[in-house]
PDB file of C-alpha atoms in Angstrom:
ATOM      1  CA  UNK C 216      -5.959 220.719 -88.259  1.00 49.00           C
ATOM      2  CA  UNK C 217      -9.164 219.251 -89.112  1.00 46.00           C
ATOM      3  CA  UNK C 218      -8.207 218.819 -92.662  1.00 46.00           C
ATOM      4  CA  UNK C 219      -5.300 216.756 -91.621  1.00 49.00           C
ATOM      5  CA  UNK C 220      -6.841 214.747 -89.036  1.00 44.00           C
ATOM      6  CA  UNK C 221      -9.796 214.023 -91.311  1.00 47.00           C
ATOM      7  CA  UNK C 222      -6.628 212.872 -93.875  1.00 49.00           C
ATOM      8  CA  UNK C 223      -5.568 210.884 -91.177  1.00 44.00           C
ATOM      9  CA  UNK C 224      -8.791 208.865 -90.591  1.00 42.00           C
ATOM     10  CA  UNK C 225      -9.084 208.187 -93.893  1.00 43.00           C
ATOM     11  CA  UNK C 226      -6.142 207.328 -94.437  1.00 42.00           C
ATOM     12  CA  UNK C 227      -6.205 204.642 -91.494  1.00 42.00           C
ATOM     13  CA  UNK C 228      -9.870 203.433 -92.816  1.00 39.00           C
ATOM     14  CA  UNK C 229      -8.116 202.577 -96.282  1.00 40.00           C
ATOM     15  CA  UNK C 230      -5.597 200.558 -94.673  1.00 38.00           C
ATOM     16  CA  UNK C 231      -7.760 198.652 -92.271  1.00 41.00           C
ATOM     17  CA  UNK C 232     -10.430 197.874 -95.786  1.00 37.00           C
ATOM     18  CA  UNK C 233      -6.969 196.463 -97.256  1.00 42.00           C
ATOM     19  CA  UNK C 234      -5.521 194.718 -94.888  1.00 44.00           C
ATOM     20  CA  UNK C 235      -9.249 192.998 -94.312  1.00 42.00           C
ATOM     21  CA  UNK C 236      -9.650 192.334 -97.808  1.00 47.00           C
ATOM     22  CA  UNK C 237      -6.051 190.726 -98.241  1.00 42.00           C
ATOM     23  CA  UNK C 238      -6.721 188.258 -94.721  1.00 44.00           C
ATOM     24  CA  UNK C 239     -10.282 187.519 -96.530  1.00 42.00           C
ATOM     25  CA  UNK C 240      -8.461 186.326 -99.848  1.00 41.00           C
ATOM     26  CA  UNK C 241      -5.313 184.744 -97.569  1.00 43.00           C
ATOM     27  CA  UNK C 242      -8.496 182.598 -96.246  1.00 42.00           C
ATOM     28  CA  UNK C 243     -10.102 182.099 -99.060  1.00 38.00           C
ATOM     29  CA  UNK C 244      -6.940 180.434-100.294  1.00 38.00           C
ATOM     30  CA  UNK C 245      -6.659 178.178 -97.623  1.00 41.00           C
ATOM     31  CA  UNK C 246     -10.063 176.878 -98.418  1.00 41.00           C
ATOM     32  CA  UNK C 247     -10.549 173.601-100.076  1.00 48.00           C
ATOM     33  CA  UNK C 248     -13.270 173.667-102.602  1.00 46.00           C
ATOM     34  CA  UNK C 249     -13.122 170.553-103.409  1.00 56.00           C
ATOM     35  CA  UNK C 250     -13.116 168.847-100.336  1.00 66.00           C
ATOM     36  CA  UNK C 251     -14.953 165.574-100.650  1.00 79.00           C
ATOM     37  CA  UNK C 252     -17.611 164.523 -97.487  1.00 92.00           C
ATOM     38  CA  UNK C 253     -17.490 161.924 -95.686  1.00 96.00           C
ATOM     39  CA  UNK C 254     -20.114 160.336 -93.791  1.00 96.00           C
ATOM     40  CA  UNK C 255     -19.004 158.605 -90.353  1.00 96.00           C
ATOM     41  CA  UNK C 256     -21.566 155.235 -89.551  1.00 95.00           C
ATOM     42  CA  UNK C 257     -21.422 153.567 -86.167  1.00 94.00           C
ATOM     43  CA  UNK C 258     -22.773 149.582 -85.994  1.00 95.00           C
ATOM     44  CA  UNK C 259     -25.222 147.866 -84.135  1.00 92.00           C
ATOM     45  CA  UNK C 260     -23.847 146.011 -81.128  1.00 94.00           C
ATOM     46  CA  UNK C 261     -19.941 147.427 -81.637  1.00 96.00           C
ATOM     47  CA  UNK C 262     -18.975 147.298 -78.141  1.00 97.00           C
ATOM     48  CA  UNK C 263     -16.970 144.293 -77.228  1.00 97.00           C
ATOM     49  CA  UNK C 264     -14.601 143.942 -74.107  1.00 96.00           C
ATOM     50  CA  UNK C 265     -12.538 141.018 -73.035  1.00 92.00           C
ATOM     51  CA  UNK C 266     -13.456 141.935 -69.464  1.00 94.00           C
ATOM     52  CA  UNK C 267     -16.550 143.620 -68.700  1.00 95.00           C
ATOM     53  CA  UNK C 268     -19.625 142.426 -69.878  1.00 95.00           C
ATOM     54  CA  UNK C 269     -22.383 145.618 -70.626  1.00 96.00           C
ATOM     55  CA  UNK C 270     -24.764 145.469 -67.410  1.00 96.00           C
ATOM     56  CA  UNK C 271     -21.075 146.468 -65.701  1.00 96.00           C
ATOM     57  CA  UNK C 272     -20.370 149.167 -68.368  1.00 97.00           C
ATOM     58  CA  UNK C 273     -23.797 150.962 -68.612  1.00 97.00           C
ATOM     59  CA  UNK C 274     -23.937 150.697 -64.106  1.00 96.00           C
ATOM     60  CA  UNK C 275     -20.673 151.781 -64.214  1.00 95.00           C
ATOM     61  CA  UNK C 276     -20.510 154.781 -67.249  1.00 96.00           C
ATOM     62  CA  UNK C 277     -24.243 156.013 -65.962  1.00 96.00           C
ATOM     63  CA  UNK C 278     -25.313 155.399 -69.730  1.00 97.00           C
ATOM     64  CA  UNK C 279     -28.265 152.851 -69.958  1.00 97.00           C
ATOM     65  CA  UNK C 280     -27.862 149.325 -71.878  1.00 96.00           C
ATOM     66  CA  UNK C 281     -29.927 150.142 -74.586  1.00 95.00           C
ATOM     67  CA  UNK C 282     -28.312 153.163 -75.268  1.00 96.00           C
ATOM     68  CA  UNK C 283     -24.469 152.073 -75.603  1.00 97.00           C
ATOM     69  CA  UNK C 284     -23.684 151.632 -78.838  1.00 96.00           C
ATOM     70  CA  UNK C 285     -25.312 155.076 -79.588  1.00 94.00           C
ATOM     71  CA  UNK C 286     -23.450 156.911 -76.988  1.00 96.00           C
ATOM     72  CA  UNK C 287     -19.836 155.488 -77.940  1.00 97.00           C
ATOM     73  CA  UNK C 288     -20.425 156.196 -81.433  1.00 96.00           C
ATOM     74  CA  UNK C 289     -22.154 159.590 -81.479  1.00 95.00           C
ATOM     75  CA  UNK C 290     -19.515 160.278 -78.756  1.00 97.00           C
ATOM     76  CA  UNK C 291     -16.571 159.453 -81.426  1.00 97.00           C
ATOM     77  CA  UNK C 292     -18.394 160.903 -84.331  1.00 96.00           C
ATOM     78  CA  UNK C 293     -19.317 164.252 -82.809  1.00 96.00           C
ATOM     79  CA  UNK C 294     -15.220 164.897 -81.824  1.00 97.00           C
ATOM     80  CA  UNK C 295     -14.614 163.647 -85.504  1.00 96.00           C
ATOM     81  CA  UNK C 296     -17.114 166.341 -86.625  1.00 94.00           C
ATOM     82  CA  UNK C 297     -15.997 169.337 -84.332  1.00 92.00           C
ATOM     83  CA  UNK C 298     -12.515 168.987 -85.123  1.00 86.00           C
ATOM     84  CA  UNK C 299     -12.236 169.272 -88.878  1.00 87.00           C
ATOM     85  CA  UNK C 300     -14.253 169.990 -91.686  1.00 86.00           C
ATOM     86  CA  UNK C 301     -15.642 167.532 -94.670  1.00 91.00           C
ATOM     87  CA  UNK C 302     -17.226 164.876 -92.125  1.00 95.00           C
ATOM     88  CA  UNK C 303     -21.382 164.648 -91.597  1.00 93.00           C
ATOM     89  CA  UNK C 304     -23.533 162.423 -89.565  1.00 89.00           C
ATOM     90  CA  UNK C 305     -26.475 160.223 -90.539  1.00 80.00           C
ATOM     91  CA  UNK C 306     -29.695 162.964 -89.476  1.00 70.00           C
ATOM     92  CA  UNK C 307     -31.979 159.781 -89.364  1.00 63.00           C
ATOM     93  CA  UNK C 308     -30.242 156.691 -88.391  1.00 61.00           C
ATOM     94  CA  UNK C 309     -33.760 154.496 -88.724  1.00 66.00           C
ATOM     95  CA  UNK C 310     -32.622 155.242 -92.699  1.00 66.00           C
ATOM     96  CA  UNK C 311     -29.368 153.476 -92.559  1.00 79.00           C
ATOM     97  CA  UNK C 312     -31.068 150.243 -91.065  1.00 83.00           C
ATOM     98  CA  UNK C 313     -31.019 148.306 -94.249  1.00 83.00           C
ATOM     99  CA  UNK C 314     -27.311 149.256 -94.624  1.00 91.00           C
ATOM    100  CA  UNK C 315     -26.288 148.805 -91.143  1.00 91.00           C
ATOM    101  CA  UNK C 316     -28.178 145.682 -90.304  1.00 92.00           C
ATOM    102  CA  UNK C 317     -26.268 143.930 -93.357  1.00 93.00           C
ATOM    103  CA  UNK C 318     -22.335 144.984 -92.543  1.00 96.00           C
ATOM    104  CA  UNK C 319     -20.715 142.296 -90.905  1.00 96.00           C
ATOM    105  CA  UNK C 320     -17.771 142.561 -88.523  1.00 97.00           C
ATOM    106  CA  UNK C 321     -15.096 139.539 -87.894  1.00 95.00           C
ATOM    107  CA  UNK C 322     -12.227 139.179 -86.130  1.00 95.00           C
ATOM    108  CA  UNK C 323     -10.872 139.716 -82.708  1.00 92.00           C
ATOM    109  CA  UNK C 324     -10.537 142.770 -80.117  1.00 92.00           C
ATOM    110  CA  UNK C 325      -9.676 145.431 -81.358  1.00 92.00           C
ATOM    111  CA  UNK C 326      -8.065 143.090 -84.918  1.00 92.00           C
ATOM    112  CA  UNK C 327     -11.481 143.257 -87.376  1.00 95.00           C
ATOM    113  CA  UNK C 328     -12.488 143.573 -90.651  1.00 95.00           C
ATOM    114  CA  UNK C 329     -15.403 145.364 -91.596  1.00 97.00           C
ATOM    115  CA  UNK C 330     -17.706 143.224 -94.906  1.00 96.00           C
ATOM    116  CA  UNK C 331     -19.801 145.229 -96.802  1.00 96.00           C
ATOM    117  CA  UNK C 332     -20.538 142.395 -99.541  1.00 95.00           C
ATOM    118  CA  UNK C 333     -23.905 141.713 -98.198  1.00 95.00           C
ATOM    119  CA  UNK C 334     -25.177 145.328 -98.386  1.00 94.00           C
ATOM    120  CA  UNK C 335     -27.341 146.535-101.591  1.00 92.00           C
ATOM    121  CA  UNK C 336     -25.302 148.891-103.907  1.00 92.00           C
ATOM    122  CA  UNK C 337     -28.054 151.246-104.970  1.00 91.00           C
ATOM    123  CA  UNK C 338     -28.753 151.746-101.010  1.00 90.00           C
ATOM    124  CA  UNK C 339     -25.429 152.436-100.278  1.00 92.00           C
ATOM    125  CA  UNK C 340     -25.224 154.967-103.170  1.00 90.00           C
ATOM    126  CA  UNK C 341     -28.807 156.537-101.951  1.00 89.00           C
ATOM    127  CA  UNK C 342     -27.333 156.859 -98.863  1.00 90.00           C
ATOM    128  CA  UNK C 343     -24.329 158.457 -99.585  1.00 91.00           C
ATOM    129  CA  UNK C 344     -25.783 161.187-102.186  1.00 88.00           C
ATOM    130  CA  UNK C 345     -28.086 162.267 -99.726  1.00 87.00           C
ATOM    131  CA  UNK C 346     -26.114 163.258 -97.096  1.00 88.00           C
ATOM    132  CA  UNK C 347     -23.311 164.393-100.159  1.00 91.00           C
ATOM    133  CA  UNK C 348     -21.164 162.060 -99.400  1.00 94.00           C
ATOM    134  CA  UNK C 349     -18.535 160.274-101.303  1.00 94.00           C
ATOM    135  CA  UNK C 350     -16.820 158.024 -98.653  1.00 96.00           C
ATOM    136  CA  UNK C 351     -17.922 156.347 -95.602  1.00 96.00           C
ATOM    137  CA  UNK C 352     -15.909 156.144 -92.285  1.00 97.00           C
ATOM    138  CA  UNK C 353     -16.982 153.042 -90.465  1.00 97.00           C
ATOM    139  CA  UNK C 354     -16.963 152.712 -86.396  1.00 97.00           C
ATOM    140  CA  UNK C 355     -16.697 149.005 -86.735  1.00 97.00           C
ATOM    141  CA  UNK C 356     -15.944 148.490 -82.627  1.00 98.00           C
ATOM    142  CA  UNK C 357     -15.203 149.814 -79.352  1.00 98.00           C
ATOM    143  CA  UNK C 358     -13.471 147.685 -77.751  1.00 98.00           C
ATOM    144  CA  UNK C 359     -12.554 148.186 -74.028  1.00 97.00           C
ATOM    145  CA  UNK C 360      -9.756 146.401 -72.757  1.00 96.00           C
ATOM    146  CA  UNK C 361      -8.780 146.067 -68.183  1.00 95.00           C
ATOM    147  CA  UNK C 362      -5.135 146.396 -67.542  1.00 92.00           C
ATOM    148  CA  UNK C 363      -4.383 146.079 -63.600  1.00 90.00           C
ATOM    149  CA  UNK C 364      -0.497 146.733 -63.787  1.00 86.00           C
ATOM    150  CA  UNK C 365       1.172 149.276 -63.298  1.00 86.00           C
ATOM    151  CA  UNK C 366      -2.404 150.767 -62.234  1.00 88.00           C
ATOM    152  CA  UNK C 367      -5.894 150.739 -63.300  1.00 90.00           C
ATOM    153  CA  UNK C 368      -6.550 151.824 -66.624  1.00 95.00           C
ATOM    154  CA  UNK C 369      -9.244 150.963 -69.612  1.00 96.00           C
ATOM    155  CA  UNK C 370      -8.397 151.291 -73.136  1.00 97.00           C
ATOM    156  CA  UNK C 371     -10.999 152.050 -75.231  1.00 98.00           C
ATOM    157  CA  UNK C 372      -9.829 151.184 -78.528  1.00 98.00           C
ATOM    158  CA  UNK C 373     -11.799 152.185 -81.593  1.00 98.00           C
ATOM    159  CA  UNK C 374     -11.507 150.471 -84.791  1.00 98.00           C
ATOM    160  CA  UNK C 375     -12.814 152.067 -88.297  1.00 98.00           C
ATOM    161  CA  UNK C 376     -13.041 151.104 -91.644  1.00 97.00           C
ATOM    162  CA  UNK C 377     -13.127 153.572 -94.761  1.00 97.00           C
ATOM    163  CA  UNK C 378     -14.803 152.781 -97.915  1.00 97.00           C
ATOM    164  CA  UNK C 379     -15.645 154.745-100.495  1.00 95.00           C
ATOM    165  CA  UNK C 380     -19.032 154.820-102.904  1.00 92.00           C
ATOM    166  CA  UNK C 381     -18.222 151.507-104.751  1.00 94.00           C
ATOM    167  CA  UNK C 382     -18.302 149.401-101.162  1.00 95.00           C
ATOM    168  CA  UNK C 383     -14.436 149.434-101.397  1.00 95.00           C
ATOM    169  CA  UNK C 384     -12.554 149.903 -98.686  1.00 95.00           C
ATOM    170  CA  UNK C 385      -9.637 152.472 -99.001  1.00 94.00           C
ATOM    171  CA  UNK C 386      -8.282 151.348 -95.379  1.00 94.00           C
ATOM    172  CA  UNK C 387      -8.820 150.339 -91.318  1.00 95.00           C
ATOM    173  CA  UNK C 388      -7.271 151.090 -88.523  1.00 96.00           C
ATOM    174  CA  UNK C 389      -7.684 151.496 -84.940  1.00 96.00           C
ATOM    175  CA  UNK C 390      -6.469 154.097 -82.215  1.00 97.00           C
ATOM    176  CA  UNK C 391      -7.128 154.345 -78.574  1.00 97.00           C
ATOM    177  CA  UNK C 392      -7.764 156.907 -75.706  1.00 97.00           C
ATOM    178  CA  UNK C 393      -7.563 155.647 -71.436  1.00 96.00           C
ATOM    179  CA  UNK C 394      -9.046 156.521 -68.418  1.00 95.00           C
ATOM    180  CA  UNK C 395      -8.612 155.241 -64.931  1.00 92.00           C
ATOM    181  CA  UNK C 396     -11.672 153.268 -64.756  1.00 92.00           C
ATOM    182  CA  UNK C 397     -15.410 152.855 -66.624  1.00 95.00           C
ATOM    183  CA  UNK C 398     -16.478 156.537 -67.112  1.00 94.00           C
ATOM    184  CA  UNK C 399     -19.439 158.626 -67.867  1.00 96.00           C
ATOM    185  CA  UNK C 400     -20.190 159.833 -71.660  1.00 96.00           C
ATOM    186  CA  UNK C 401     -19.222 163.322 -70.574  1.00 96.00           C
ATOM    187  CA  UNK C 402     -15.473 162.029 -69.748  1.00 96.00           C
ATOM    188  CA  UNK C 403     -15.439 159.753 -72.059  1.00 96.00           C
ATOM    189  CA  UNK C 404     -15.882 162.430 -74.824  1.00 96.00           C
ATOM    190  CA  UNK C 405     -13.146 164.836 -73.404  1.00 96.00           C
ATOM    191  CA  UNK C 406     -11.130 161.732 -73.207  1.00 97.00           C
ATOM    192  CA  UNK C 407     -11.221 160.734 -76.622  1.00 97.00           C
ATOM    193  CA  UNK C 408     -10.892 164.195 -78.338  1.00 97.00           C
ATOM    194  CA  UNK C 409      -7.102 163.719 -79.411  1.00 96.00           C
ATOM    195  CA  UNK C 410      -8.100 160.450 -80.702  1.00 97.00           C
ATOM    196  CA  UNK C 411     -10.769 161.011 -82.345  1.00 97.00           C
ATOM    197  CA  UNK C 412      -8.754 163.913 -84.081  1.00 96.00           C
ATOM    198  CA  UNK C 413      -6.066 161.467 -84.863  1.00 96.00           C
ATOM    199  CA  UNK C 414      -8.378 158.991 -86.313  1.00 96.00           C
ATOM    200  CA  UNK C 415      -9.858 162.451 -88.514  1.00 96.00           C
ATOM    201  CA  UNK C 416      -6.544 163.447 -89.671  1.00 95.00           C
ATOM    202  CA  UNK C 417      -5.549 159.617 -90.924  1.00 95.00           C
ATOM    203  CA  UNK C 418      -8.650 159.525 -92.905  1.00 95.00           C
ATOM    204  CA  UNK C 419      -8.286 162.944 -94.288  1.00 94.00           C
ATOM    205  CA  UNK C 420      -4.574 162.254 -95.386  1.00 93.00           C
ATOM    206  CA  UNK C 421      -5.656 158.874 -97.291  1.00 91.00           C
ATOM    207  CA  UNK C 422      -8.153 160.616 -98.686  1.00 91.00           C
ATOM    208  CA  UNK C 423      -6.483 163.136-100.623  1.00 89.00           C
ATOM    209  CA  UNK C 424      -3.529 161.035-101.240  1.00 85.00           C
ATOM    210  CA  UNK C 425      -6.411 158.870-102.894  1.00 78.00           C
ATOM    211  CA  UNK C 426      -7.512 162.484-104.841  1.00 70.00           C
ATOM    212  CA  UNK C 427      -3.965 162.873-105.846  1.00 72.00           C
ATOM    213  CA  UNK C 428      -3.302 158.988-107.448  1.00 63.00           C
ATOM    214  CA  UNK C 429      -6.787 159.475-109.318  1.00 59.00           C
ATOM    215  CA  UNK C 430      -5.624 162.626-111.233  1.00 55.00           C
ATOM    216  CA  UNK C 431      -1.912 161.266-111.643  1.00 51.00           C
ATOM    217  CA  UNK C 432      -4.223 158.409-113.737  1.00 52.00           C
ATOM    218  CA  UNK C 433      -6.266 161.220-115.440  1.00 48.00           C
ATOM    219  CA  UNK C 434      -2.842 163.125-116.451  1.00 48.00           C
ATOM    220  CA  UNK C 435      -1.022 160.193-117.769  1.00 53.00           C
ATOM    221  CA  UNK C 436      -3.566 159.027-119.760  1.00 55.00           C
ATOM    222  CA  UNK C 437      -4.073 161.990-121.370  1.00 52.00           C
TER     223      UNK C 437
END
């Protein structure tokens, strides 16, 4: 009896080292390897609204005036972050100054296009190598928009630009996430989750579809 139930344990201990080691491989498979980073950069003075002016939005959201344009991007940034893999943060945005402080944003609402003529090249590509980056997912504006029909809502619409290391921009967009009225940063980041993901998984697709075209090139050349 104990021969066989000592058979028995071993035998079960085999199959549960298998079965581990074949979900261990399934994962490693789903890995991407190659996955390329991309760092996510919020501007200076993004947020724009054709109805509330930013004394009303900081009294309102409970986040001071000075600290706005931090809040809404880190806010979008961080959901980007949490909800799939490849994107980083600045760790020291006093660093990016030089960058940020030369990007130029025209156009209207939530309608913009992001200029990165004016930056220096060999900045950019500092920047981006040492955070491992090869493209860079601009928050170009927040832009809140009042609708009073049907009922009270805000849009927060959030506009981004994605460039890669040569200052060329691979595409923009915008998306948007509501609430009822102005709300703190703690809403406002459960809020914007699905957005944020959307805006993630747009940027991801491009990206790769971008990977693909570049060794279509490679393979017909050769």
């Amino acid at each position: 009896m104990k021969i066989c139930l000592k058979s028995m344990l071993l035998t079960a201990l085999l199959i549960t080292v298998a079965a581990t080691q074949i979900e261990a491989k399934d994962n490693k498979n789903d890995e991407k390897p190659n996955l390329k980073k991309i760092l996510i950069l919020g501007l200076k003075d993004n947020i724009k609204s054709d109805y509330y002016y930013k004394e009303l939005i900081a009294e309102e959201s409970g986040i001071p005036q000075d600290s706005l344009e931090v809040v809404f991007n880190r806010t979008i940034a961080g959901n980007i972050t949490q909800s799939r893999g490849g994107f980083v943060q600045a760790g020291n945005i006093e660093k990016c100054n030089n960058i940020l402080n030369n990007i130029t944003v025209t156009g209207e609402q939530d309608e913009c296009t992001t200029d990165l003529s004016q930056v220096d090249s060999q900045c950019f590509r500092d920047l981006l190598s040492g955070t491992g980056a090869e493209y860079v997912l601009i928050l170009s504006r927040h832009f809140l928009r009042k609708q009073d029909q049907p009922f009270n809502t805000v849009f927060y619409f959030v506009s981004y630009s994605l460039f890669n290391k040569e200052k060329k921009e691979i595409s923009r967009g915008s998306n948007y996430f509501t609430t009822m009225h102005l709300e703190t940063a703690e809403v406002m980041k459960k809020n914007s989750r699905k957005t944020s993901d959307k805006i993630a998984t747009t940027v991801l697709k491009l990206i790769e579809q971008q990977s693909t075209e570049s060794s279509n090139v490679l393979l017909s050349k050769n």
